[in-house]
Amino acid sequence: MSETVLIIGAGHGCAQAVASLRSEKFEGRIVVVGDEAFIPYQRPPLSKDFLKGDLPLERLYIKPPKFYEDRDVDMKTGVRVTKIDPAGKTADLDNGETISWDHLIIATGSHVRKLTVPGHDLEGVHYLRTVSDVHGIQADFGTAQDVVVVGGGYIGLEIAAVARQKGKNVTVLEMADRILNRVVAPEMSAFYQRVHEEEGVKILCNTGVTALEGENGRVTKVLTGDGQSFNADLVVVGIGIIPAQELAEAAGIELENGIRVDEHCRTSATDVYAIGDVTSHPSRLYGRRIRLESVPNAMAQAKIAAKAIMGTLEVYDDIPWFWSDQYDMKLQIAGLSAGYDQIVIRGDLNSRSIAAFYLKDGVLISMDGVNKPAEFMASKKLIAQKASPDPDKLADPNVNMKEFM
């Protein structure tokens, strides 16, 4: 009898898992269950070109519908898995169906972290994680003039940039003492705050939201802990995401800041794999377990999981990398900067093209590049090599990055 691979979650990891399984010559049944009404689509453009209205839905799809048809994929969209049974190798769906599987890939991604303050459920309060979320924001863009973004992370700042480009009055409220607090150095936070303020965005840090007020069920004001009040026709909340691990947790699968997987993307349950945002995996490079919220991570893990299903155990230990587009700037990040003890800046912090190199004990562990593709590409290789580049040369824009290789 042919085997069945069930993939729960229809995102980047799912699309890559389908492609990899077939390229690895898996000839059995592939079933995909996704709780949205769409086939797998790209997430990063949601807060950028798709939100702007510059990208049609068809171009958002990772692969066209024919890709899945040609690979004989049973694609079940708009359906949710309610329970998985690793021992019995079954999954229950909310449409009453039960699917038997031989191998399971959990690719459920993450949920947005939600505000719980009074007024959080007023109309005009939005989150951005799905196509439907974007459609909701776009519907309010037409009449909104005062936009308040809660959260100064990547998503919040990308939304702020789009709203400002649409001519809205934009205020960003961040609880921490600086924007991008968790992911970049203070120098980079100051860089991005300057750029956004030059574009007309008002940014307030050390400012927590305590309540939302409204009229006729629709938000009109955002109140903060320091007694301030901000007019708001539209509020977009971007205060982080949490792994969508509920199915695994209920099934008794081991968790550790997400679903715990080994270097082959195997969970604690036999024949159950997990990939993407929902997982934490061991990193040889950084000597600890990490959970990554990135497209490259999801796609790379999908390839590893597919190989493992087919009996080839390859180790996943890729260099983490991320990107963010804001205004005319492309930020590319290689590696993880946590624990750095030295930062080296290449370029003018008052420009819109700089690189920040993070070192620990002289070893390059991470790099942020704004419109610096050569520095980004070189840094990925240097980080993998655990290189110790000369800080003075790193800071000199006249030194070609090839000299470090």
Coordinates of C-alpha atoms in Angstrom, one line a residue:
M1 CA 0.0 0.0 0.0
S2 CA 1.2 3.5 -0.7
E3 CA 2.1 5.8 2.2
T4 CA 0.4 9.1 3.1
V5 CA 2.2 12.3 4.1
L6 CA -0.1 14.8 5.8
I7 CA 1.0 18.4 6.0
I8 CA -0.8 20.6 8.5
G9 CA -0.5 24.3 7.5
A10 CA -0.4 25.8 4.1
G11 CA 2.5 28.3 4.2
H12 CA 6.0 28.5 2.8
G13 CA 7.2 25.3 4.5
C14 CA 4.2 23.4 3.1
A15 CA 4.9 24.5 -0.5
Q16 CA 8.6 23.5 -0.2
A17 CA 7.7 20.2 1.5
V18 CA 5.4 19.3 -1.4
A19 CA 8.1 20.1 -4.0
S20 CA 10.8 18.3 -2.0
L21 CA 8.8 15.2 -1.4
R22 CA 8.1 14.8 -5.1
S23 CA 11.7 15.6 -6.1
E24 CA 12.9 13.0 -3.6
K25 CA 10.7 10.5 -5.4
F26 CA 8.0 10.1 -2.8
E27 CA 5.2 8.4 -4.8
G28 CA 2.5 8.2 -2.1
R29 CA -0.4 10.4 -1.2
I30 CA 0.2 14.0 -0.1
V31 CA -2.6 15.7 1.8
V32 CA -2.4 19.4 2.8
V33 CA -4.8 20.9 5.3
G34 CA -4.8 24.7 5.6
D35 CA -7.3 26.7 7.7
E36 CA -7.3 29.6 5.2
A37 CA -9.2 29.7 2.0
F38 CA -6.0 30.0 -0.1
I39 CA -3.3 27.7 -1.4
P40 CA 0.2 28.5 0.1
Y41 CA 1.1 32.2 -0.4
Q42 CA 4.0 34.4 0.5
R43 CA 3.8 36.1 3.9
P44 CA 6.5 38.9 3.6
P45 CA 4.7 40.9 0.9
L46 CA 1.6 41.2 3.1
S47 CA 3.0 44.1 5.0
K48 CA 4.7 45.6 2.0
D49 CA 3.6 45.5 -1.7
F50 CA 0.4 43.5 -1.1
L51 CA -0.7 46.0 1.6
K52 CA 0.1 48.9 -0.8
G53 CA -2.1 47.3 -3.4
D54 CA 0.7 46.8 -5.8
L55 CA 0.6 43.0 -5.9
P56 CA -2.4 41.0 -7.0
L57 CA -3.4 37.9 -5.1
E58 CA -2.3 35.6 -7.9
R59 CA 1.2 36.8 -7.7
L60 CA 1.3 36.3 -4.0
Y61 CA 0.9 32.5 -4.4
I62 CA 4.2 30.6 -3.9
K63 CA 3.3 28.2 -6.7
P64 CA 0.2 28.3 -9.0
P65 CA -2.7 25.9 -8.5
K66 CA -1.4 23.7 -11.4
F67 CA 1.8 23.0 -9.4
Y68 CA -0.2 21.1 -6.8
E69 CA -2.4 19.5 -9.4
D70 CA 0.6 18.2 -11.3
R71 CA 2.0 16.7 -8.2
D72 CA -1.3 15.0 -7.3
V73 CA -1.7 16.9 -4.0
D74 CA -5.0 16.6 -2.1
M75 CA -5.3 20.3 -1.1
K76 CA -7.9 20.9 1.6
T77 CA -8.2 24.7 2.1
G78 CA -10.5 26.4 4.6
V79 CA -10.4 23.4 6.8
R80 CA -8.9 23.1 10.3
V81 CA -7.3 20.1 12.0
T82 CA -8.8 19.8 15.5
K83 CA -6.8 16.8 16.8
I84 CA -3.8 14.7 16.0
D85 CA -3.2 11.2 17.3
P86 CA 0.5 10.2 16.9
A87 CA -0.1 6.7 18.2
G88 CA -3.0 5.9 15.9
K89 CA -1.6 8.1 13.1
T90 CA -4.8 10.0 12.5
A91 CA -5.9 13.6 12.3
D92 CA -9.5 14.9 12.9
L93 CA -10.7 17.8 10.8
D94 CA -13.5 20.3 11.7
N95 CA -15.5 19.1 8.7
G96 CA -15.9 15.7 10.4
E97 CA -13.3 14.0 8.3
T98 CA -10.5 11.8 9.7
I99 CA -7.3 11.4 7.8
S100 CA -4.9 8.5 8.4
W101 CA -1.3 9.2 7.7
D102 CA 2.1 7.4 7.8
H103 CA 4.2 10.6 8.2
L104 CA 3.0 13.9 9.5
I105 CA 4.6 17.4 9.0
I106 CA 3.4 20.1 11.3
A107 CA 3.8 23.5 9.6
T108 CA 1.3 25.5 11.5
G109 CA 3.4 28.6 11.8
S110 CA 2.4 31.1 14.4
H111 CA -0.4 33.3 15.8
V112 CA -0.3 37.0 16.4
R113 CA 0.0 38.2 20.0
K114 CA -3.1 40.1 20.8
L115 CA -3.9 43.2 22.8
T116 CA -6.1 42.5 25.9
V117 CA -6.7 46.1 27.0
P118 CA -10.2 47.6 27.2
G119 CA -11.5 48.4 23.7
H120 CA -9.3 45.8 22.0
D121 CA -12.3 44.4 20.1
L122 CA -13.5 47.7 18.6
E123 CA -13.9 47.9 14.8
G124 CA -10.9 49.5 13.1
V125 CA -8.4 47.5 15.3
H126 CA -6.4 45.2 13.1
Y127 CA -3.6 42.7 13.1
L128 CA -1.5 41.6 10.1
R129 CA -0.8 37.9 9.5
T130 CA -3.1 36.8 6.7
V131 CA -4.5 37.9 3.4
S132 CA -7.9 38.5 5.1
D133 CA -6.1 40.7 7.7
V134 CA -4.7 42.8 4.9
H135 CA -8.1 43.1 3.2
G136 CA -9.5 44.4 6.4
I137 CA -6.8 47.1 6.8
Q138 CA -7.2 48.1 3.2
A139 CA -10.9 48.6 3.6
D140 CA -10.2 51.1 6.3
F141 CA -7.3 52.8 4.6
G142 CA -9.7 54.7 2.3
T143 CA -11.3 56.8 5.0
A144 CA -8.7 56.7 7.8
Q145 CA -6.5 59.7 8.4
D146 CA -5.0 59.0 11.8
V147 CA -3.2 55.6 12.0
V148 CA -1.7 54.3 15.2
V149 CA 0.6 51.4 15.0
V150 CA 1.1 49.5 18.3
G151 CA 4.6 47.9 18.3
G152 CA 7.9 49.0 16.8
G153 CA 9.1 45.8 15.4
Y154 CA 9.6 44.9 11.7
I155 CA 5.9 44.4 11.0
G156 CA 4.9 47.6 12.8
L157 CA 7.5 49.7 11.0
E158 CA 6.7 48.2 7.6
I159 CA 3.0 49.0 8.2
A160 CA 3.9 52.5 9.3
A161 CA 6.0 53.0 6.1
V162 CA 3.1 52.0 3.9
A163 CA 0.6 54.1 5.8
R164 CA 2.9 57.1 5.6
Q165 CA 3.4 56.6 1.8
K166 CA -0.4 56.7 1.5
G167 CA -0.4 60.1 3.2
K168 CA -1.8 59.1 6.6
N169 CA -0.8 60.6 9.9
V170 CA 1.1 57.8 11.5
T171 CA 2.1 57.3 15.2
V172 CA 4.1 54.3 16.4
L173 CA 3.8 53.4 20.1
E174 CA 6.5 51.0 21.5
M175 CA 6.6 49.7 25.0
A176 CA 10.4 49.2 25.0
D177 CA 13.0 51.9 25.3
R178 CA 13.7 51.7 21.5
I179 CA 12.2 50.3 18.3
L180 CA 13.5 47.0 17.0
N181 CA 14.6 46.4 20.6
R182 CA 14.9 42.6 20.4
V183 CA 16.7 42.3 17.1
V184 CA 19.2 45.1 16.5
A185 CA 21.7 47.2 18.3
P186 CA 20.8 50.7 19.7
E187 CA 22.7 52.3 16.8
M188 CA 20.4 50.6 14.3
S189 CA 17.3 51.4 16.3
A190 CA 18.4 55.1 16.2
F191 CA 19.0 54.8 12.5
Y192 CA 15.5 53.5 11.8
Q193 CA 13.9 56.0 14.1
R194 CA 15.6 58.9 12.3
V195 CA 14.5 57.6 8.9
H196 CA 10.9 57.2 9.9
E197 CA 10.8 60.6 11.5
E198 CA 12.3 62.1 8.4
E199 CA 9.3 60.5 6.5
G200 CA 6.9 62.1 9.0
V201 CA 6.2 59.2 11.3
K202 CA 5.8 60.0 15.0
I203 CA 7.5 57.4 17.2
L204 CA 7.1 57.2 21.0
C205 CA 9.1 54.6 23.0
N206 CA 8.5 53.6 26.6
T207 CA 4.8 54.0 25.8
G208 CA 2.4 51.2 26.6
V209 CA -1.2 51.1 25.5
T210 CA -3.7 50.9 28.4
A211 CA -7.0 51.3 26.5
L212 CA -8.8 51.9 23.2
E213 CA -11.8 54.2 23.1
G214 CA -14.5 54.4 20.4
E215 CA -17.8 55.7 19.2
N216 CA -20.6 53.6 17.8
G217 CA -18.4 50.5 18.2
R218 CA -15.4 51.9 16.2
V219 CA -12.1 53.0 17.5
T220 CA -11.4 56.7 17.8
K221 CA -8.6 57.0 20.4
V222 CA -5.6 55.1 21.9
L223 CA -4.8 55.8 25.5
T224 CA -1.3 55.2 27.0
G225 CA 0.0 54.6 30.5
D226 CA 1.6 58.0 30.7
G227 CA -1.8 59.7 30.3
Q228 CA -1.5 60.5 26.6
S229 CA -4.3 60.2 24.1
F230 CA -3.9 59.7 20.3
N231 CA -6.7 60.1 17.7
A232 CA -7.0 56.9 15.7
D233 CA -9.3 56.0 12.8
L234 CA -7.3 52.9 12.3
V235 CA -5.1 50.9 14.7
V236 CA -2.8 48.1 13.6
V237 CA -1.2 46.0 16.3
G238 CA 2.2 44.3 15.8
I239 CA 3.4 43.1 19.2
G240 CA 4.9 39.8 18.2
I241 CA 3.8 36.3 17.4
I242 CA 3.6 33.0 19.3
P243 CA 4.1 29.5 17.9
A244 CA 0.9 27.7 16.9
Q245 CA 1.7 24.6 18.9
E246 CA -1.7 23.7 20.3
L247 CA -2.2 20.5 18.3
A248 CA 1.2 19.2 19.3
E249 CA 0.8 20.2 22.9
A250 CA -2.6 18.4 23.1
A251 CA -1.0 15.3 21.5
G252 CA 1.7 15.2 24.1
I253 CA 4.5 16.1 21.7
E254 CA 7.5 17.7 23.5
L255 CA 7.7 21.5 23.5
E256 CA 10.5 24.0 24.2
N257 CA 9.7 27.5 22.9
G258 CA 7.6 25.9 20.2
I259 CA 7.7 22.3 19.1
R260 CA 11.0 20.8 19.9
V261 CA 12.7 19.1 16.9
D262 CA 16.1 17.6 16.4
E263 CA 18.6 18.4 13.7
H264 CA 16.5 16.4 11.2
C265 CA 13.2 18.2 12.0
R266 CA 11.9 15.1 13.9
T267 CA 9.7 15.7 16.9
S268 CA 9.4 13.5 20.0
A269 CA 6.7 11.5 18.3
T270 CA 7.6 8.8 15.8
D271 CA 7.0 9.8 12.2
V272 CA 6.0 13.3 13.2
Y273 CA 8.0 16.2 11.9
A274 CA 7.7 20.0 12.4
I275 CA 9.0 22.9 10.4
G276 CA 9.0 26.7 10.3
D277 CA 8.0 29.3 12.9
V278 CA 6.4 26.7 15.2
T279 CA 9.7 24.9 15.8
S280 CA 12.8 25.2 18.0
H281 CA 15.9 23.4 16.7
P282 CA 19.5 22.9 17.9
S283 CA 22.0 25.3 16.4
R284 CA 25.6 24.1 16.2
L285 CA 26.8 27.5 15.3
Y286 CA 25.3 29.3 18.3
G287 CA 25.4 26.4 20.7
R288 CA 21.8 26.6 21.8
R289 CA 18.3 25.9 20.7
I290 CA 16.7 28.6 18.6
R291 CA 13.2 29.4 17.2
L292 CA 13.3 31.4 13.9
E293 CA 10.4 33.4 12.4
S294 CA 11.6 33.5 8.9
V295 CA 10.8 32.2 5.4
P296 CA 14.3 30.8 4.7
N297 CA 14.1 28.7 7.9
A298 CA 10.7 27.2 7.0
M299 CA 11.8 26.3 3.5
A300 CA 15.2 24.8 4.5
Q301 CA 13.5 22.7 7.2
A302 CA 11.0 21.5 4.7
K303 CA 13.8 20.1 2.6
I304 CA 15.4 18.4 5.6
A305 CA 12.0 16.9 6.7
A306 CA 11.3 15.6 3.2
K307 CA 14.7 13.9 3.1
A308 CA 14.2 12.3 6.5
I309 CA 10.8 10.9 5.4
M310 CA 12.6 9.3 2.5
G311 CA 15.3 7.9 4.8
T312 CA 18.1 10.4 4.3
L313 CA 19.1 12.1 7.5
E314 CA 20.7 15.5 6.7
V315 CA 21.5 18.0 9.4
Y316 CA 19.8 21.4 9.4
D317 CA 22.1 24.1 10.6
D318 CA 21.7 26.9 8.1
I319 CA 22.7 30.5 8.9
P320 CA 19.6 32.4 10.0
W321 CA 18.8 35.3 7.7
F322 CA 15.9 37.8 7.4
W323 CA 14.9 40.9 5.5
S324 CA 12.6 44.0 5.8
D325 CA 11.6 46.6 3.2
Q326 CA 10.8 50.1 4.4
Y327 CA 10.7 53.1 2.0
D328 CA 13.7 52.9 -0.3
M329 CA 15.7 50.7 2.1
K330 CA 16.2 46.9 2.1
L331 CA 17.4 45.6 5.4
Q332 CA 19.1 42.2 5.3
I333 CA 20.2 40.4 8.4
A334 CA 22.6 37.5 8.6
G335 CA 23.0 35.6 11.8
L336 CA 21.8 36.3 15.3
S337 CA 23.3 39.2 17.3
A338 CA 22.3 38.1 20.8
G339 CA 25.3 38.2 23.1
Y340 CA 27.5 40.4 21.0
D341 CA 30.2 42.5 22.8
Q342 CA 31.3 44.7 19.9
I343 CA 29.6 46.4 17.0
V344 CA 31.3 47.9 14.0
I345 CA 29.5 50.3 11.7
R346 CA 30.4 50.7 8.0
G347 CA 29.0 53.8 6.4
D348 CA 27.3 57.0 7.6
L349 CA 24.5 56.5 10.2
N350 CA 22.9 59.6 8.8
S351 CA 22.6 58.1 5.3
R352 CA 20.3 55.3 4.1
S353 CA 23.0 52.8 3.4
I354 CA 24.9 51.3 6.3
A355 CA 26.2 48.0 7.6
A356 CA 26.4 46.9 11.3
F357 CA 28.7 44.0 12.1
Y358 CA 28.2 42.2 15.5
L359 CA 31.2 40.4 17.0
K360 CA 31.6 38.3 20.1
D361 CA 35.1 37.6 21.4
G362 CA 36.3 38.9 18.0
V363 CA 34.2 36.4 16.0
L364 CA 31.6 37.7 13.6
I365 CA 28.2 36.4 14.7
S366 CA 25.7 38.6 12.9
M367 CA 25.3 41.5 10.4
D368 CA 22.6 44.1 9.6
G369 CA 22.9 45.6 6.1
V370 CA 20.7 48.4 4.8
N371 CA 21.1 48.6 1.0
K372 CA 24.4 46.7 1.4
P373 CA 24.0 43.4 -0.5
A374 CA 27.7 42.7 -0.9
E375 CA 28.3 43.0 2.8
F376 CA 25.3 40.8 3.5
M377 CA 26.4 38.0 1.1
A378 CA 30.0 38.0 2.4
S379 CA 28.8 38.1 6.1
K380 CA 26.7 34.9 5.6
K381 CA 29.9 33.1 4.6
L382 CA 32.1 34.7 7.3
I383 CA 29.6 33.8 10.0
A384 CA 29.5 30.2 8.9
Q385 CA 33.3 30.1 9.0
K386 CA 33.3 31.7 12.5
A387 CA 35.7 34.2 11.1
S388 CA 37.5 37.0 13.1
P389 CA 37.7 39.9 10.6
D390 CA 39.7 43.0 11.5
P391 CA 37.2 45.5 12.9
D392 CA 39.1 48.5 11.4
K393 CA 38.8 47.0 8.0
L394 CA 35.2 46.1 8.5
A395 CA 34.5 49.7 9.3
D396 CA 36.3 51.0 6.1
P397 CA 33.9 51.2 3.2
N398 CA 36.9 51.3 0.8
V399 CA 37.9 47.7 1.9
N400 CA 36.2 45.2 -0.5
M401 CA 34.4 42.5 1.4
K402 CA 36.1 39.9 -0.8
E403 CA 39.3 40.7 1.1
F404 CA 37.8 38.9 4.2
M405 CA 37.0 35.7 2.4

